[in-house]
Amino acid sequence: ISLGTSSSSYTVNTFVLGMGNITDGFVTLSSAPAVPADTVLTVIGGAMQLYGTDFTVSGSQLTFINGLAAGGISALGFGDVLVVQYS
């Protein structure tokens, strides 16, 4: 499930993790960030993730470093919620 909202200065995408994005190791954003390195990824009930350490962004694809299935990004699981903010 993905919900996208935007304002004049930033976009927020919310993802609920399921089998597809855990297996694939990525989520697709509603648009490509202007500056990928300025993308902020927060796990509801967890820690903010770091660009270049926990994830990268290429075009509109946010990829988890080491993949979720391989235990990357702090061992997230089904139903965990990700909030992605970018401009």
mmCIF file of C-alpha atoms in Angstrom, residues 9 12 19-20 31 40-41 45 50 52-53 58-59 66 70-71 78-79 85:
data_model
loop_
_atom_site.group_PDB
_atom_site.id
_atom_site.type_symbol
_atom_site.label_atom_id
_atom_site.label_comp_id
_atom_site.label_asym_id
_atom_site.label_seq_id
_atom_site.Cartn_x
_atom_site.Cartn_y
_atom_site.Cartn_z
ATOM 1 C CA SER A 9 7.956 22.297 -0.921
ATOM 2 C CA VAL A 12 5.559 12.519 1.539
ATOM 3 C CA MET A 19 5.873 -9.504 0.726
ATOM 4 C CA GLY A 20 6.568 -7.685 -2.572
ATOM 5 C CA SER A 31 8.052 10.954 -8.241
ATOM 6 C CA VAL A 40 14.496 11.313 4.550
ATOM 7 C CA LEU A 41 13.272 7.806 5.424
ATOM 8 C CA GLY A 45 8.076 3.309 15.768
ATOM 9 C CA LEU A 50 20.465 7.172 6.629
ATOM 10 C CA GLY A 52 23.941 5.913 1.631
ATOM 11 C CA THR A 53 24.070 3.692 4.708
ATOM 12 C CA SER A 58 17.800 6.321 -8.170
ATOM 13 C CA GLY A 59 15.056 7.992 -10.185
ATOM 14 C CA ASN A 66 21.599 -5.124 1.552
ATOM 15 C CA ALA A 70 18.838 -10.166 3.643
ATOM 16 C CA GLY A 71 18.308 -8.427 6.985
ATOM 17 C CA PHE A 78 5.466 -7.217 7.371
ATOM 18 C CA GLY A 79 3.196 -4.346 8.320
ATOM 19 C CA GLN A 85 9.996 12.795 2.612
#
